[in-house]
Every structure is written in C-alpha cells, then in structure tokens.
C-alpha cells in the first residue's frame, strides 16, 4: 500500500504560480512512477503529467507544457508540481497518483491508477 497526501493548493490570480507537493508513505516510493491528474467541476478527470521512478522520463499534457514542471525527491518520498503562468482553466482539484505502470501509458483514457491522494483544490481567478 502507498498513501499519498497532497498539499499546496489555493487561490491565485491568473499569471501566478503555485507548487503542489505529494508526500508518500508505505511501500517503496522510489519504485513507482508518480504523476498528477486534475478534475474540474462537471468535467472528466484529466491527465496532467507523470514522471518515471527515477525521474528520467516525464510526460506532460499539451495544455500544461512549458508552464508546469514535475520533479521528485526519492530521498524524501515526495513529488512536486511547479505550476507557473496559471490560467483560469487550470482551476480544478489536483490529484496525485502512483503506479508501477510506465508513465507513457498514463494519458490513456482507460488508465485507472494504483494509488490516489485525496486531492487539493487549485483555483485561478481571472
């Protein structure tokens, strides 16, 4: 079992920045790919970004490329999502996920994920 706890969400103006943190506990964090999804009210869950177990590979949704950056610190069992140049359409609940499935499969519609956090709200005002 892996437990995931997100933090760092909040309210920010358009153009601002936030850094989300996902702290993991339980089974070997460093063996899992990690990533983030988001879900806005009335919309389907959306893939945002994923990073391989060693940080060597990252995959970003087109909508966040160049603005968001994922990183991980395996010594601290933590993954980060730095979000810059935020837009109102980035408003959503952001969920951290862990999976032993390679990140390149995460954007697929049928992706289910092994472990999920409880989510953290990000609100971007215009």
Short mmCIF file of C-alpha atoms in Angstrom, two decimals:
data_model
loop_
_atom_site.label_atom_id
_atom_site.label_comp_id
_atom_site.label_asym_id
_atom_site.label_seq_id
_atom_site.Cartn_x
_atom_site.Cartn_y
_atom_site.Cartn_z
CA UNK A 1 0.00 0.00 0.00
CA UNK A 2 1.04 3.55 -0.71
CA UNK A 3 -0.57 6.53 0.97
CA UNK A 4 -0.45 9.86 -0.82
CA UNK A 5 -1.15 13.27 0.69
CA UNK A 6 -1.28 16.39 -1.47
CA UNK A 7 -0.76 19.94 -0.27
CA UNK A 8 -0.05 23.37 -1.68
CA UNK A 9 -3.30 24.17 -3.40
CA UNK A 10 -5.01 27.51 -3.01
CA UNK A 11 -6.34 30.60 -4.69
CA UNK A 12 -4.10 32.51 -7.07
CA UNK A 13 -4.57 35.17 -9.71
CA UNK A 14 -4.10 34.40 -13.38
CA UNK A 15 -0.43 34.52 -14.26
CA UNK A 16 0.60 33.47 -10.77
CA UNK A 17 2.33 30.35 -9.51
CA UNK A 18 1.72 27.52 -7.08
CA UNK A 19 3.74 24.49 -6.07
CA UNK A 20 1.89 21.31 -5.20
CA UNK A 21 3.51 18.66 -3.04
CA UNK A 22 2.62 14.99 -2.79
CA UNK A 23 4.07 13.15 0.18
CA UNK A 24 4.08 9.37 0.01
CA UNK A 25 4.30 6.75 2.70
CA UNK A 26 4.11 2.99 2.74
CA UNK A 27 5.74 0.80 0.16
CA UNK A 28 8.91 1.76 -1.69
CA UNK A 29 8.14 5.16 -3.21
CA UNK A 30 11.14 5.09 -5.49
CA UNK A 31 9.82 2.06 -7.37
CA UNK A 32 6.68 3.86 -8.57
CA UNK A 33 6.02 6.25 -11.37
CA UNK A 34 4.25 9.33 -9.99
CA UNK A 35 2.01 11.90 -11.52
CA UNK A 36 -0.83 14.35 -11.33
CA UNK A 37 -4.37 14.41 -12.66
CA UNK A 38 -7.00 17.09 -12.27
CA UNK A 39 -10.74 17.30 -12.35
CA UNK A 40 -12.77 20.43 -12.82
CA UNK A 41 -16.45 20.62 -11.82
CA UNK A 42 -18.64 18.84 -14.35
CA UNK A 43 -15.68 17.53 -16.32
CA UNK A 44 -13.86 14.24 -16.67
CA UNK A 45 -10.63 13.57 -14.87
CA UNK A 46 -7.73 14.85 -16.96
CA UNK A 47 -4.13 13.69 -17.14
CA UNK A 48 -1.65 16.46 -16.33
CA UNK A 49 1.84 15.00 -16.01
CA UNK A 50 3.75 11.88 -14.99
CA UNK A 51 7.35 11.10 -14.08
CA UNK A 52 9.18 7.80 -14.13
CA UNK A 53 10.51 6.15 -10.99
CA UNK A 54 13.99 7.64 -11.41
CA UNK A 55 12.87 10.98 -12.84
CA UNK A 56 14.42 10.16 -16.20
CA UNK A 57 11.20 10.42 -18.19
CA UNK A 58 8.39 12.90 -17.96
CA UNK A 59 5.14 13.23 -19.90
CA UNK A 60 3.06 16.38 -19.98
CA UNK A 61 -0.40 17.15 -21.27
CA UNK A 62 -0.22 19.64 -24.12
CA UNK A 63 -2.29 22.08 -22.11
CA UNK A 64 0.42 22.47 -19.45
CA UNK A 65 3.64 22.04 -21.42
CA UNK A 66 6.02 24.90 -20.82
CA UNK A 67 4.11 26.08 -17.74
CA UNK A 68 4.16 23.11 -15.34
CA UNK A 69 7.17 21.16 -14.14
CA UNK A 70 7.12 17.87 -12.26
CA UNK A 71 10.00 16.69 -10.11
CA UNK A 72 10.59 14.11 -7.44
CA UNK A 73 12.86 13.57 -4.48
CA UNK A 74 13.09 9.87 -3.74
CA UNK A 75 15.08 10.51 -0.57
CA UNK A 76 12.06 12.42 0.78
CA UNK A 77 9.34 10.25 -0.82
CA UNK A 78 7.93 13.39 -2.36
CA UNK A 79 6.85 14.59 -5.78
CA UNK A 80 6.34 18.22 -6.70
CA UNK A 81 4.34 20.06 -9.32
CA UNK A 82 5.51 23.59 -10.02
CA UNK A 83 2.76 25.48 -11.81
CA UNK A 84 3.60 28.79 -13.44
CA UNK A 85 1.63 31.16 -15.64
CA UNK A 86 -1.59 29.79 -14.26
CA UNK A 87 -4.81 30.29 -16.18
CA UNK A 88 -8.44 30.20 -15.03
CA UNK A 89 -8.86 26.97 -16.98
CA UNK A 90 -6.31 25.34 -14.67
CA UNK A 91 -8.88 25.54 -11.88
CA UNK A 92 -9.55 22.01 -10.63
CA UNK A 93 -8.96 19.54 -7.87
CA UNK A 94 -5.48 18.13 -8.42
CA UNK A 95 -4.84 14.51 -7.51
CA UNK A 96 -1.51 12.80 -7.00
CA UNK A 97 -1.19 9.24 -8.28
CA UNK A 98 1.31 6.41 -8.01
CA UNK A 99 1.58 3.41 -10.27
CA UNK A 100 4.09 0.82 -11.37
CA UNK A 101 2.80 1.31 -14.92
CA UNK A 102 5.16 3.28 -17.12
CA UNK A 103 4.25 6.98 -17.45
CA UNK A 104 3.73 6.77 -21.20
CA UNK A 105 0.51 4.84 -20.54
CA UNK A 106 -0.91 7.31 -18.05
CA UNK A 107 -2.59 9.62 -20.59
CA UNK A 108 -4.66 6.76 -21.98
CA UNK A 109 -8.40 7.10 -21.33
CA UNK A 110 -8.56 3.65 -19.73
CA UNK A 111 -5.88 4.47 -17.15
CA UNK A 112 -7.07 3.68 -13.62
CA UNK A 113 -4.07 4.20 -11.35
CA UNK A 114 -2.96 2.10 -8.40
CA UNK A 115 -2.93 4.73 -5.66
CA UNK A 116 -4.53 8.15 -5.33
CA UNK A 117 -4.36 11.04 -2.93
CA UNK A 118 -7.39 12.88 -1.61
CA UNK A 119 -6.85 15.90 -3.85
CA UNK A 120 -6.06 19.56 -3.35
CA UNK A 121 -8.07 22.45 -4.76
CA UNK A 122 -6.43 24.92 -7.13
CA UNK A 123 -8.44 27.99 -8.04
CA UNK A 124 -7.16 30.55 -10.54
CA UNK A 125 -9.05 33.82 -10.68
CA UNK A 126 -9.17 35.98 -13.78
#
